[in-house]
PDB file of C-alpha atoms and ligand atoms in Angstrom:
ATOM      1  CA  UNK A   1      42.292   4.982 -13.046  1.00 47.00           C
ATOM      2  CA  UNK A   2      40.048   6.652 -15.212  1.00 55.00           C
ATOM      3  CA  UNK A   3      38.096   3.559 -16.050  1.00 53.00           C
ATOM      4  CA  UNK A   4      37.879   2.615 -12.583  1.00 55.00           C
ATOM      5  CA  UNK A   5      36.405   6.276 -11.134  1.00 49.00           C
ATOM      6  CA  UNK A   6      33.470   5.761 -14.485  1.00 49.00           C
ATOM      7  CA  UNK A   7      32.641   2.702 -13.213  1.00 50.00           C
ATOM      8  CA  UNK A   8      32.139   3.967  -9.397  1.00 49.00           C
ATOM      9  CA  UNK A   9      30.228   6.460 -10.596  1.00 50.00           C
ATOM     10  CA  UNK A  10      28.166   4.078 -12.717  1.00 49.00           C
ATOM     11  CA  UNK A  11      27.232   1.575  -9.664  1.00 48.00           C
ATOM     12  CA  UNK A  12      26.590   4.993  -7.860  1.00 45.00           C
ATOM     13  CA  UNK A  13      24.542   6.293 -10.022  1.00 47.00           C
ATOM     14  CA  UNK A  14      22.580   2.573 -10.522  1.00 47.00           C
ATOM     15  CA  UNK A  15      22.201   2.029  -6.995  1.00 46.00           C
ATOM     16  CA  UNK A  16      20.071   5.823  -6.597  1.00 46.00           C
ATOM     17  CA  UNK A  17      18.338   4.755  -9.486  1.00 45.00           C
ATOM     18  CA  UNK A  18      17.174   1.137  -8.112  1.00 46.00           C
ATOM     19  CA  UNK A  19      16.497   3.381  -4.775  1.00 47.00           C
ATOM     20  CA  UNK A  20      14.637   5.453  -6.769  1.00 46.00           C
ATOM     21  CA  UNK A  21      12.534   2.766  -8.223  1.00 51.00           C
ATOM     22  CA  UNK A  22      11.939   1.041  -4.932  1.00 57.00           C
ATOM     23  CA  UNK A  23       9.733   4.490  -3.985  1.00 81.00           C
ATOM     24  CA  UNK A  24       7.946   4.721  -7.081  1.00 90.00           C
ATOM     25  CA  UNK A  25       4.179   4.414  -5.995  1.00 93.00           C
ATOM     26  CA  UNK A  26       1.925   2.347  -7.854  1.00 94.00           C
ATOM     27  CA  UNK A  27      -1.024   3.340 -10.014  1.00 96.00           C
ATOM     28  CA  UNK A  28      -3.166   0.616  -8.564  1.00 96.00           C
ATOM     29  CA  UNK A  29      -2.840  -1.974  -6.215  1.00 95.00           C
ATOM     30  CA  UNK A  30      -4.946  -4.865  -6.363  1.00 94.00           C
ATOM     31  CA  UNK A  31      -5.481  -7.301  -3.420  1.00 93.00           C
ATOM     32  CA  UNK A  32      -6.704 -11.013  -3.571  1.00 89.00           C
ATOM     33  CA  UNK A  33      -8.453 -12.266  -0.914  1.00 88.00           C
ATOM     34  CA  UNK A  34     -11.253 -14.511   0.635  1.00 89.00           C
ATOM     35  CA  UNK A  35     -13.790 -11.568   0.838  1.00 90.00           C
ATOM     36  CA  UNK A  36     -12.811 -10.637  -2.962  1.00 90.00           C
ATOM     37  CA  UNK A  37     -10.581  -8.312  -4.551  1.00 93.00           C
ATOM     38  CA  UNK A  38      -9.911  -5.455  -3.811  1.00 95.00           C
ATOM     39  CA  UNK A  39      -8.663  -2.197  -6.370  1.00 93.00           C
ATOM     40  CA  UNK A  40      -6.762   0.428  -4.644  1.00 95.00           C
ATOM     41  CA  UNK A  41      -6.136   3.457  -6.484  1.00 96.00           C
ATOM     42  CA  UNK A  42      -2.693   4.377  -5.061  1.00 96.00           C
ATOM     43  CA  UNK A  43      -2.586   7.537  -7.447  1.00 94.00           C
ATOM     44  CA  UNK A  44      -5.757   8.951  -6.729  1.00 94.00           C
ATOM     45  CA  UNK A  45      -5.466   8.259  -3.476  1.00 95.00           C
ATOM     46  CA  UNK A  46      -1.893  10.039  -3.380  1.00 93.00           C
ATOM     47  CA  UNK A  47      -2.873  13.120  -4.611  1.00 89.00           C
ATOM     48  CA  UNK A  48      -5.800  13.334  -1.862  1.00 85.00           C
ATOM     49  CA  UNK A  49      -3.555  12.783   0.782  1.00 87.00           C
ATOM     50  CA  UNK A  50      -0.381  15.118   1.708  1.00 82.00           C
ATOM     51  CA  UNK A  51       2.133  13.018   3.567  1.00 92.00           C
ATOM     52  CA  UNK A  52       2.995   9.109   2.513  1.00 94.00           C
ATOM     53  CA  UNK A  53       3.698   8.272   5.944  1.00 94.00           C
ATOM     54  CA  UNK A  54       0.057   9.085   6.779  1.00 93.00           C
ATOM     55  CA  UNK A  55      -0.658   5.594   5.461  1.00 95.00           C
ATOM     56  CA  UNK A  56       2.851   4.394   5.398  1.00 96.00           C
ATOM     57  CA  UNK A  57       2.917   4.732   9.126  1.00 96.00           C
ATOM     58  CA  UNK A  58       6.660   2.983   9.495  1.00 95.00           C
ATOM     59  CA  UNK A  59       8.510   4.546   6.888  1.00 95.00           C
ATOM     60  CA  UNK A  60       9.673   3.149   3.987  1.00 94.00           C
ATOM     61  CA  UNK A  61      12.188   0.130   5.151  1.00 93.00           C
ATOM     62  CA  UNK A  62      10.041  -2.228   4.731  1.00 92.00           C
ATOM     63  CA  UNK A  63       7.054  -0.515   1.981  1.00 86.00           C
ATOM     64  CA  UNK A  64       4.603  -3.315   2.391  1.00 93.00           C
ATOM     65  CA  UNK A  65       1.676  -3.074   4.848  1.00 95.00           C
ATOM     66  CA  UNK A  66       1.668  -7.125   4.710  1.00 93.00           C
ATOM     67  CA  UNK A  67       5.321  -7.598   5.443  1.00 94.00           C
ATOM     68  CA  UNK A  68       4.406  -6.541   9.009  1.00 96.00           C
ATOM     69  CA  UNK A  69       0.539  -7.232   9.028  1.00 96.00           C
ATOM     70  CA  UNK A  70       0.090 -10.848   9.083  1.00 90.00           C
ATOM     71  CA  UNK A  71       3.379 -11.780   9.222  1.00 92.00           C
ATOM     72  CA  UNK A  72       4.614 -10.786  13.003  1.00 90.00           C
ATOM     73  CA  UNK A  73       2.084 -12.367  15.937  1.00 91.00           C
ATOM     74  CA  UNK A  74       2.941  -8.936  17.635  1.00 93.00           C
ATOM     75  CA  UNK A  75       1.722  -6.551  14.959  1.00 95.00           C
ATOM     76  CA  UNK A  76      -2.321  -6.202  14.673  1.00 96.00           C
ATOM     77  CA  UNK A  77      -3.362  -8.408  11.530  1.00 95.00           C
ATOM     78  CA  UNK A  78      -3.937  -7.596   7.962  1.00 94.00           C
ATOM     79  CA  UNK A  79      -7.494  -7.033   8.051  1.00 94.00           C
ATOM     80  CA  UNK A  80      -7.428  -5.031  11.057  1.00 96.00           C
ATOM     81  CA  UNK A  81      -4.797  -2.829   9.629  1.00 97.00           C
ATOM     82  CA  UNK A  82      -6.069  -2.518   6.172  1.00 96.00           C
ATOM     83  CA  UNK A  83      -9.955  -2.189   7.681  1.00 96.00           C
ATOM     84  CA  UNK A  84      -8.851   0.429  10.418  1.00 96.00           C
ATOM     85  CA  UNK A  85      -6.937   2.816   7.854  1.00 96.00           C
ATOM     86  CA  UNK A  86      -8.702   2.649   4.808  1.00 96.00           C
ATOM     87  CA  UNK A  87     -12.130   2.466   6.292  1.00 93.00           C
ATOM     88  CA  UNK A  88     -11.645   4.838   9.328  1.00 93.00           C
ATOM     89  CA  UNK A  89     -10.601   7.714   6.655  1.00 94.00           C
ATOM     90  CA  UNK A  90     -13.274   6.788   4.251  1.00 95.00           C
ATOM     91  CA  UNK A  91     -16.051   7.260   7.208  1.00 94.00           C
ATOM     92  CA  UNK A  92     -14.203  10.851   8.485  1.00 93.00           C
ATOM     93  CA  UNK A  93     -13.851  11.931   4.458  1.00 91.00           C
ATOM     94  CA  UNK A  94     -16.535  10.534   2.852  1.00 91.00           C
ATOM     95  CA  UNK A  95     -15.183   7.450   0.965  1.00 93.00           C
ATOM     96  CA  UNK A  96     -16.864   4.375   0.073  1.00 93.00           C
ATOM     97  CA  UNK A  97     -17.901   2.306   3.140  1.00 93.00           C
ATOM     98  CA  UNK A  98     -20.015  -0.487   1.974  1.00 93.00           C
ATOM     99  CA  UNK A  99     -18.336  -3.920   1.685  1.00 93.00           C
ATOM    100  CA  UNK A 100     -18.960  -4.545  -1.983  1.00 91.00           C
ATOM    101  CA  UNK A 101     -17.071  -0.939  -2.981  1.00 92.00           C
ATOM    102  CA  UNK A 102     -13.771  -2.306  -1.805  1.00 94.00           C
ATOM    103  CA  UNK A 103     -14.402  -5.960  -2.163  1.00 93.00           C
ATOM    104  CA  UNK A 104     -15.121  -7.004  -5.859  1.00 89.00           C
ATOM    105  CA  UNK A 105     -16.224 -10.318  -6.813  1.00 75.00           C
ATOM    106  CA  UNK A 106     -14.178 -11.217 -10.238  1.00 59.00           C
ATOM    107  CA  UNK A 107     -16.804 -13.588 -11.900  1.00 48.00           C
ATOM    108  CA  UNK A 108     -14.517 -14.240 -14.659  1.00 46.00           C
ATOM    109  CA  UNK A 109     -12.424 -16.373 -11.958  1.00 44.00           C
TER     110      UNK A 109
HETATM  111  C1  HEC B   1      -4.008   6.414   1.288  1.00 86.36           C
HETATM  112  C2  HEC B   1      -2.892   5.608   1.748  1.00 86.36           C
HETATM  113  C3  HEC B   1      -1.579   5.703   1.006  1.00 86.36           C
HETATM  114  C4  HEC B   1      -0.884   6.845   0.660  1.00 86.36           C
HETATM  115  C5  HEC B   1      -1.231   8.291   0.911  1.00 86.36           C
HETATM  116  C6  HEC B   1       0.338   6.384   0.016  1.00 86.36           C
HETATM  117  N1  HEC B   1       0.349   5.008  -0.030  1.00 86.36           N
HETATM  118 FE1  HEC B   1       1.772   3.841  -0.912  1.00 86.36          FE
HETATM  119  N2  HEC B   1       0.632   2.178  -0.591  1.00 86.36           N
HETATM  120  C7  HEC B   1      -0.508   2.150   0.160  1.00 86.36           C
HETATM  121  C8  HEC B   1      -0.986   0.778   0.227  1.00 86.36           C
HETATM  122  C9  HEC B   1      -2.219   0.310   0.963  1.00 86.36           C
HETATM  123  C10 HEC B   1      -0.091  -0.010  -0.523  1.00 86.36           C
HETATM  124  C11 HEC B   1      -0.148  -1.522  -0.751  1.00 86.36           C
HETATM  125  C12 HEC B   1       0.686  -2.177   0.329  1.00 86.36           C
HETATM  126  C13 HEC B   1       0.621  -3.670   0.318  1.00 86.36           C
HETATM  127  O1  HEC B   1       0.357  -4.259  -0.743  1.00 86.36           O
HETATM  128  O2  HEC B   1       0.867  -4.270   1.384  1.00 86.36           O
HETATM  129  C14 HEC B   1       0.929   0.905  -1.027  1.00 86.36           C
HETATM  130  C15 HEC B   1       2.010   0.534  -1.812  1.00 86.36           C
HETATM  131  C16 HEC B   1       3.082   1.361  -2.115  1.00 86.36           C
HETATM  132  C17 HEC B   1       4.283   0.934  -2.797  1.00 86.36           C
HETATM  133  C18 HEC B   1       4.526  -0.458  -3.369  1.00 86.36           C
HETATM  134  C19 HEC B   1       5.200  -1.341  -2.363  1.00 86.36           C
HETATM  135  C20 HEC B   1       5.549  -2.680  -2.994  1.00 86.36           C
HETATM  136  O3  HEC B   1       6.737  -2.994  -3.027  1.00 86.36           O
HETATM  137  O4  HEC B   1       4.647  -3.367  -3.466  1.00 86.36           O
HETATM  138  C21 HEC B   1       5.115   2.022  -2.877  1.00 86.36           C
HETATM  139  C22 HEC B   1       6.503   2.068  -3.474  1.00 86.36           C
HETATM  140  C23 HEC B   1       4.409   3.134  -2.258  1.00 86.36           C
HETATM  141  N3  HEC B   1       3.177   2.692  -1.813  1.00 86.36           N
HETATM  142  C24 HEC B   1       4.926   4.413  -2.140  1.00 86.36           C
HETATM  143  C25 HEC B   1       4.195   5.523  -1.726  1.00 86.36           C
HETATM  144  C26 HEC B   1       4.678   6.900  -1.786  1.00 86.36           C
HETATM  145  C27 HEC B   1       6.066   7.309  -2.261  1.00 86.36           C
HETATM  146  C28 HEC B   1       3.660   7.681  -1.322  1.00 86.36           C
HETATM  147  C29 HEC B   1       3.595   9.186  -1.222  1.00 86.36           C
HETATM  148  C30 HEC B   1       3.868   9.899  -2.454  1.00 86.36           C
HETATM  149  C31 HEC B   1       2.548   6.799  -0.961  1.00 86.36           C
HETATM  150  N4  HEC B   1       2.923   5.515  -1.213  1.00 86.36           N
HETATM  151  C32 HEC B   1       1.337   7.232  -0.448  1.00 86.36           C
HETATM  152  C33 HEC B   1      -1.132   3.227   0.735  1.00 86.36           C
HETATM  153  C34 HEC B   1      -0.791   4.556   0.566  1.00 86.36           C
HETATM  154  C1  HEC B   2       7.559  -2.218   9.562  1.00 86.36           C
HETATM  155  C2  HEC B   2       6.307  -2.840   9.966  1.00 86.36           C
HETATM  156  C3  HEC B   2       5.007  -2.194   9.552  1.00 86.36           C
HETATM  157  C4  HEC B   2       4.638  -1.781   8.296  1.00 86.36           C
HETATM  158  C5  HEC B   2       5.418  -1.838   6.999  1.00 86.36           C
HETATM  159  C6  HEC B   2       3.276  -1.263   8.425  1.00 86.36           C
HETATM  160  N1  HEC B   2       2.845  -1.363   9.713  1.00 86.36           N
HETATM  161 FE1  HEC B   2       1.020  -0.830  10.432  1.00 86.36          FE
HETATM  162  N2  HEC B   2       1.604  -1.296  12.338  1.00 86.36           N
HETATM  163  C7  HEC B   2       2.825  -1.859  12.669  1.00 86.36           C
HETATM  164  C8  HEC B   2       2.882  -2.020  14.138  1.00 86.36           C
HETATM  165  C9  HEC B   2       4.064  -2.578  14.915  1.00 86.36           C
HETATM  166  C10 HEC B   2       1.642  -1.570  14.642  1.00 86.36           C
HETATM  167  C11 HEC B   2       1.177  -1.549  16.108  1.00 86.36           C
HETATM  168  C12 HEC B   2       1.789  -0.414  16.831  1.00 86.36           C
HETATM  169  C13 HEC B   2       1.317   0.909  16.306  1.00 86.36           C
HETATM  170  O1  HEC B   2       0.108   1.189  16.352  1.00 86.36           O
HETATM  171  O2  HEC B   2       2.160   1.686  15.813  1.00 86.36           O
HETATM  172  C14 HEC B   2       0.870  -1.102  13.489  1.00 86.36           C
HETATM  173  C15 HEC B   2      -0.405  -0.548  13.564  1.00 86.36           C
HETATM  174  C16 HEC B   2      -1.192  -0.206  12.484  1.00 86.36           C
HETATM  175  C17 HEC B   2      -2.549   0.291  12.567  1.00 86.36           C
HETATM  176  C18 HEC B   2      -3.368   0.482  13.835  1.00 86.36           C
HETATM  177  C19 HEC B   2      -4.073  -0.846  14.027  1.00 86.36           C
HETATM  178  C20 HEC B   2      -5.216  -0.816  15.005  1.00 86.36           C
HETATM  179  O3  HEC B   2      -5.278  -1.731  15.831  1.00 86.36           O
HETATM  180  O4  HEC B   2      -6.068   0.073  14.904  1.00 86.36           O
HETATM  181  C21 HEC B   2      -2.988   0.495  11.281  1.00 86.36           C
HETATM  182  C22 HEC B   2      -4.340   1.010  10.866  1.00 86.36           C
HETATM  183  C23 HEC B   2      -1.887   0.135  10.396  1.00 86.36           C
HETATM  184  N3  HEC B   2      -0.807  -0.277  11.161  1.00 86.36           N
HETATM  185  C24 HEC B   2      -1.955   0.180   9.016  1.00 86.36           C
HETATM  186  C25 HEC B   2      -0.869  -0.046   8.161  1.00 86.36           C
HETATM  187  C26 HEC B   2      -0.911   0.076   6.708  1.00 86.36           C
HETATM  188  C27 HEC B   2      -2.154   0.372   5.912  1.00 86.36           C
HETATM  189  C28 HEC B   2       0.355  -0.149   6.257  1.00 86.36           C
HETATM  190  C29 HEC B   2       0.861  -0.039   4.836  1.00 86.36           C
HETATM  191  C30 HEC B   2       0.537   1.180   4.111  1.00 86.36           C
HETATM  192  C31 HEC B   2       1.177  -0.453   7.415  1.00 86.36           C
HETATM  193  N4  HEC B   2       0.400  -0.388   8.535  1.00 86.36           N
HETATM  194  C32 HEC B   2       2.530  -0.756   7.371  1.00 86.36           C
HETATM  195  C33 HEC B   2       3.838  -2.208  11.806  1.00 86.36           C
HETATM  196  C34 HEC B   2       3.866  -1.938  10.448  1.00 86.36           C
HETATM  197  C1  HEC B   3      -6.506   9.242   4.122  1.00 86.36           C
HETATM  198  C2  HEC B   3      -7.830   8.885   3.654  1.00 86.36           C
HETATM  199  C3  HEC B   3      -8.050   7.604   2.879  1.00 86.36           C
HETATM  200  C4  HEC B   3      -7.436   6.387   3.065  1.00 86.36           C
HETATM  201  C5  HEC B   3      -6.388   6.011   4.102  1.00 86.36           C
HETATM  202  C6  HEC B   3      -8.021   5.497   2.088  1.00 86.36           C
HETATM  203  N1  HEC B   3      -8.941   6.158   1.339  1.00 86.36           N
HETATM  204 FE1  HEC B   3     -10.034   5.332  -0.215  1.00 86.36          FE
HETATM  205  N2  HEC B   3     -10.894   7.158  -0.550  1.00 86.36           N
HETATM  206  C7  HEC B   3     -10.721   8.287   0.223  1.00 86.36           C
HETATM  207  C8  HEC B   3     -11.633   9.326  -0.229  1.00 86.36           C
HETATM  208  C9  HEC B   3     -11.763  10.737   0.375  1.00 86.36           C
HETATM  209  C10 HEC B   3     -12.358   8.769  -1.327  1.00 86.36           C
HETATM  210  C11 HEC B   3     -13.447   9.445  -2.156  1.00 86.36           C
HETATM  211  C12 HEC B   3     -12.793  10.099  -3.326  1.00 86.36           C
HETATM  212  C13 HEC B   3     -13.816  10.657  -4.275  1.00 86.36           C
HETATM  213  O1  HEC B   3     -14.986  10.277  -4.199  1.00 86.36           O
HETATM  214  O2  HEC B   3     -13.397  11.469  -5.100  1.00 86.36           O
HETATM  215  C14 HEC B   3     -11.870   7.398  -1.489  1.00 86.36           C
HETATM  216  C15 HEC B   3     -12.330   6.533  -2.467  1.00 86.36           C
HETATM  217  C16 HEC B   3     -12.044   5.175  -2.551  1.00 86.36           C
HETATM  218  C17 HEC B   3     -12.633   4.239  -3.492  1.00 86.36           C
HETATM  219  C18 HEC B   3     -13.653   4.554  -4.587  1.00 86.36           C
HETATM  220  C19 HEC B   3     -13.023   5.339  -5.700  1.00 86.36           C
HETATM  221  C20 HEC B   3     -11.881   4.624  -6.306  1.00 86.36           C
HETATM  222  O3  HEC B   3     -10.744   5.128  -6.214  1.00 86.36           O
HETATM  223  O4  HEC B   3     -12.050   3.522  -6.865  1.00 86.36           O
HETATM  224  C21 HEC B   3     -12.095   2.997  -3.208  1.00 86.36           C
HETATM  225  C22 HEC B   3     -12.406   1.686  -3.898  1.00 86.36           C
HETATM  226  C23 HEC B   3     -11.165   3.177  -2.098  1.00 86.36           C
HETATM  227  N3  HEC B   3     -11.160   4.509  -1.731  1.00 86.36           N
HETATM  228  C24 HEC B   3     -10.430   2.155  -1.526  1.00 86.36           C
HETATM  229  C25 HEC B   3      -9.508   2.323  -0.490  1.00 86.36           C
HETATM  230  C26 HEC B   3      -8.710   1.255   0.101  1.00 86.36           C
HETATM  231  C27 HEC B   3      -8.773  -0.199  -0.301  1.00 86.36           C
HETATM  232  C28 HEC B   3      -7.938   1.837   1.068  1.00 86.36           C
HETATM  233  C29 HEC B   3      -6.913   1.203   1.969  1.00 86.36           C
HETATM  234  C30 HEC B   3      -5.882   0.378   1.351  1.00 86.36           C
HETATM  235  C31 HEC B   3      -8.256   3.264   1.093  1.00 86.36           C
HETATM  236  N4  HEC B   3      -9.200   3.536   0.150  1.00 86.36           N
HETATM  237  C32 HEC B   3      -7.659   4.169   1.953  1.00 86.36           C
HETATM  238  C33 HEC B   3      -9.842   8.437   1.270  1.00 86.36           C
HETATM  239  C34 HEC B   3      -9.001   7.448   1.785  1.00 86.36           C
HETATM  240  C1  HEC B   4     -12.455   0.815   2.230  1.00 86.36           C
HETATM  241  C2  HEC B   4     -12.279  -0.492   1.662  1.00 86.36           C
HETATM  242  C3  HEC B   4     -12.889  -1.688   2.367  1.00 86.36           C
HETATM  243  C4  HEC B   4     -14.174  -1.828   2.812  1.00 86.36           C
HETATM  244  C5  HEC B   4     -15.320  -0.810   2.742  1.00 86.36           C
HETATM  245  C6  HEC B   4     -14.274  -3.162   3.345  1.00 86.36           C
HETATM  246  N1  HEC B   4     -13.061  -3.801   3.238  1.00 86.36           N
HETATM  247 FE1  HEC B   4     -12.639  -5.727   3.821  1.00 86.36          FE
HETATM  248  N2  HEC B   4     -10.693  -5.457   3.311  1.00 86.36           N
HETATM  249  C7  HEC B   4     -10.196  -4.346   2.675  1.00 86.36           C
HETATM  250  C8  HEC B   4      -8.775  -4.561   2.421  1.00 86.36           C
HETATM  251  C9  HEC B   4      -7.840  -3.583   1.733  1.00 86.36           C
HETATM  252  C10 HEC B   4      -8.459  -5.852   2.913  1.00 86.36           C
HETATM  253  C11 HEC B   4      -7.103  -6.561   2.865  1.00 86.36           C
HETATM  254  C12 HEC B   4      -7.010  -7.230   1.528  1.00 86.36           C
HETATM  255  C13 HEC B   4      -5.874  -8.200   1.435  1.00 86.36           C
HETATM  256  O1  HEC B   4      -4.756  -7.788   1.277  1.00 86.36           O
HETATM  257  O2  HEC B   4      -6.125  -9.406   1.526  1.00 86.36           O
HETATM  258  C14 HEC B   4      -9.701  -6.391   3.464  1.00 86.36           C
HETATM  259  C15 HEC B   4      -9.815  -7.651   4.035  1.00 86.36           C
HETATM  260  C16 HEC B   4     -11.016  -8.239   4.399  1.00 86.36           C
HETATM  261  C17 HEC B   4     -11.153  -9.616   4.857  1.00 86.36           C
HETATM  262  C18 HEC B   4     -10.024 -10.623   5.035  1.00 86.36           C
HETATM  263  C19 HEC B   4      -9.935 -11.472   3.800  1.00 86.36           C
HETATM  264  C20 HEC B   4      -8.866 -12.518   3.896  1.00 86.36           C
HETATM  265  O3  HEC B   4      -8.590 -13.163   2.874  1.00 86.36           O
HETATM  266  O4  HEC B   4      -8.284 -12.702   4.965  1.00 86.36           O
HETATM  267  C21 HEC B   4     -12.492  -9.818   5.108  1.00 86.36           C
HETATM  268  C22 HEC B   4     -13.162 -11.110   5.590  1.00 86.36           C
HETATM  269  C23 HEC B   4     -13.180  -8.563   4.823  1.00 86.36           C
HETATM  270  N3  HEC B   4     -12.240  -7.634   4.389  1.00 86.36           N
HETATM  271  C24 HEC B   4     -14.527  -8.356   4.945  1.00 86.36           C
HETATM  272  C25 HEC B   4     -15.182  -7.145   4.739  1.00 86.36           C
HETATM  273  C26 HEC B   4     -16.617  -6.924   4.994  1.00 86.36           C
HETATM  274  C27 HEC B   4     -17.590  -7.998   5.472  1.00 86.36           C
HETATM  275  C28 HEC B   4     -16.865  -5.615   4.718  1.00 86.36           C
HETATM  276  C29 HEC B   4     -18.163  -4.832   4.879  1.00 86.36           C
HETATM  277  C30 HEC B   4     -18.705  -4.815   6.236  1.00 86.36           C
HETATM  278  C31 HEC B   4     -15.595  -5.019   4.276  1.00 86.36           C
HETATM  279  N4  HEC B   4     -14.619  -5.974   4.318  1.00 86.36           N
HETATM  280  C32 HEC B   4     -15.444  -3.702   3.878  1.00 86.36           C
HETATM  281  C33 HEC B   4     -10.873  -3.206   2.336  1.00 86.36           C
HETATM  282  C34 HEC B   4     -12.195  -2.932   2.629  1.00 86.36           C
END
């Protein structure tokens, strides 16, 4: 009995901690693509911005921009998405604008 309530409480207590994990933001996030990479700096760009769901608009079900963006024909597409919300603020707050800022050419590839 007593083994048995120790080892709910241990898949309890591993389950909140893989939660947990799940929601742990990145330092940086870097995205591949035709245009060239680009860096994100999730932690900077945390601590400008007050609420999470500002940029993560649905929550966190699903914490991936491009598990919706690109993927469903109904949702507007990756570029779009990513141009419209990174750009938009960047014009309003005074970030970078100019393509080569966000998209860097890795010559070492
Ligand atoms: C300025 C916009 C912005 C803010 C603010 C922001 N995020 Fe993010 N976050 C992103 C973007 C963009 C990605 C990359 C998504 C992708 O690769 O599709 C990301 C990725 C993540 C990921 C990784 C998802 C994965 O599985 O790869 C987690 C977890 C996350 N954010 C959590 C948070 C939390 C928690 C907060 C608030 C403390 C937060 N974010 C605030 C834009 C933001
Ligand atoms: C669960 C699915 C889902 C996730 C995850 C998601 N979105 Fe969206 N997004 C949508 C849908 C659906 C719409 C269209 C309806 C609306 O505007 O709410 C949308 C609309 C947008 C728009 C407005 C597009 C336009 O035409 O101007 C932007 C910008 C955007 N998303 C950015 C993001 C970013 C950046 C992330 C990740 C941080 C993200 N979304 C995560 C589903 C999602
Ligand atoms: C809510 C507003 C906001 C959003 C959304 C946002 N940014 Fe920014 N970003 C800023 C501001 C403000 C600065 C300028 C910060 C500074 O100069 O101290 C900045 C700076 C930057 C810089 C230059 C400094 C650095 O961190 O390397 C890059 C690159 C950048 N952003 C990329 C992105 C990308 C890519 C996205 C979308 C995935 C994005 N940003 C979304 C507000 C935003
Ligand atoms: C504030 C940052 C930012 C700026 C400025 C920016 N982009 Fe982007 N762009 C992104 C992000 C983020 C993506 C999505 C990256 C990904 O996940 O593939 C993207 C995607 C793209 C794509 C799609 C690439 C593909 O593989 O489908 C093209 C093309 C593109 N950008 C062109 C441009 C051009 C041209 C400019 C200048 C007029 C520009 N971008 C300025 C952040 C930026």
């Amino acid at each position: 009995m007593k083994y048995r309530t120790c080892l709910l409480l241990g898949v309890g207590a591993l389950l909140m901690a893989t939660s947990a994990f799940a929601l742990t933001p990145p330092i940086m996030v870097k995205m591949k693509n035709k245009q060239g990479e680009v860096f994100f700096h999730h932690q900077e760009h945390q601590a400008a911005v007050n609420n999470c769901t500002d940029c993560h608009h649905m929550g966190f079900d699903v914490p991936r921009c491009r598990d919706c963006h690109g993927v469903d024909p109904e949702v507007p597409r990756l570029k779009r998405a990513f141009h419209h919300q990174c750009r938009n603020c960047h014009i309003k707050n005074g970030g970078p604008t100019e393509c080569d800022t966000c998209h860097h050419i890795d010559l070492k590839n």
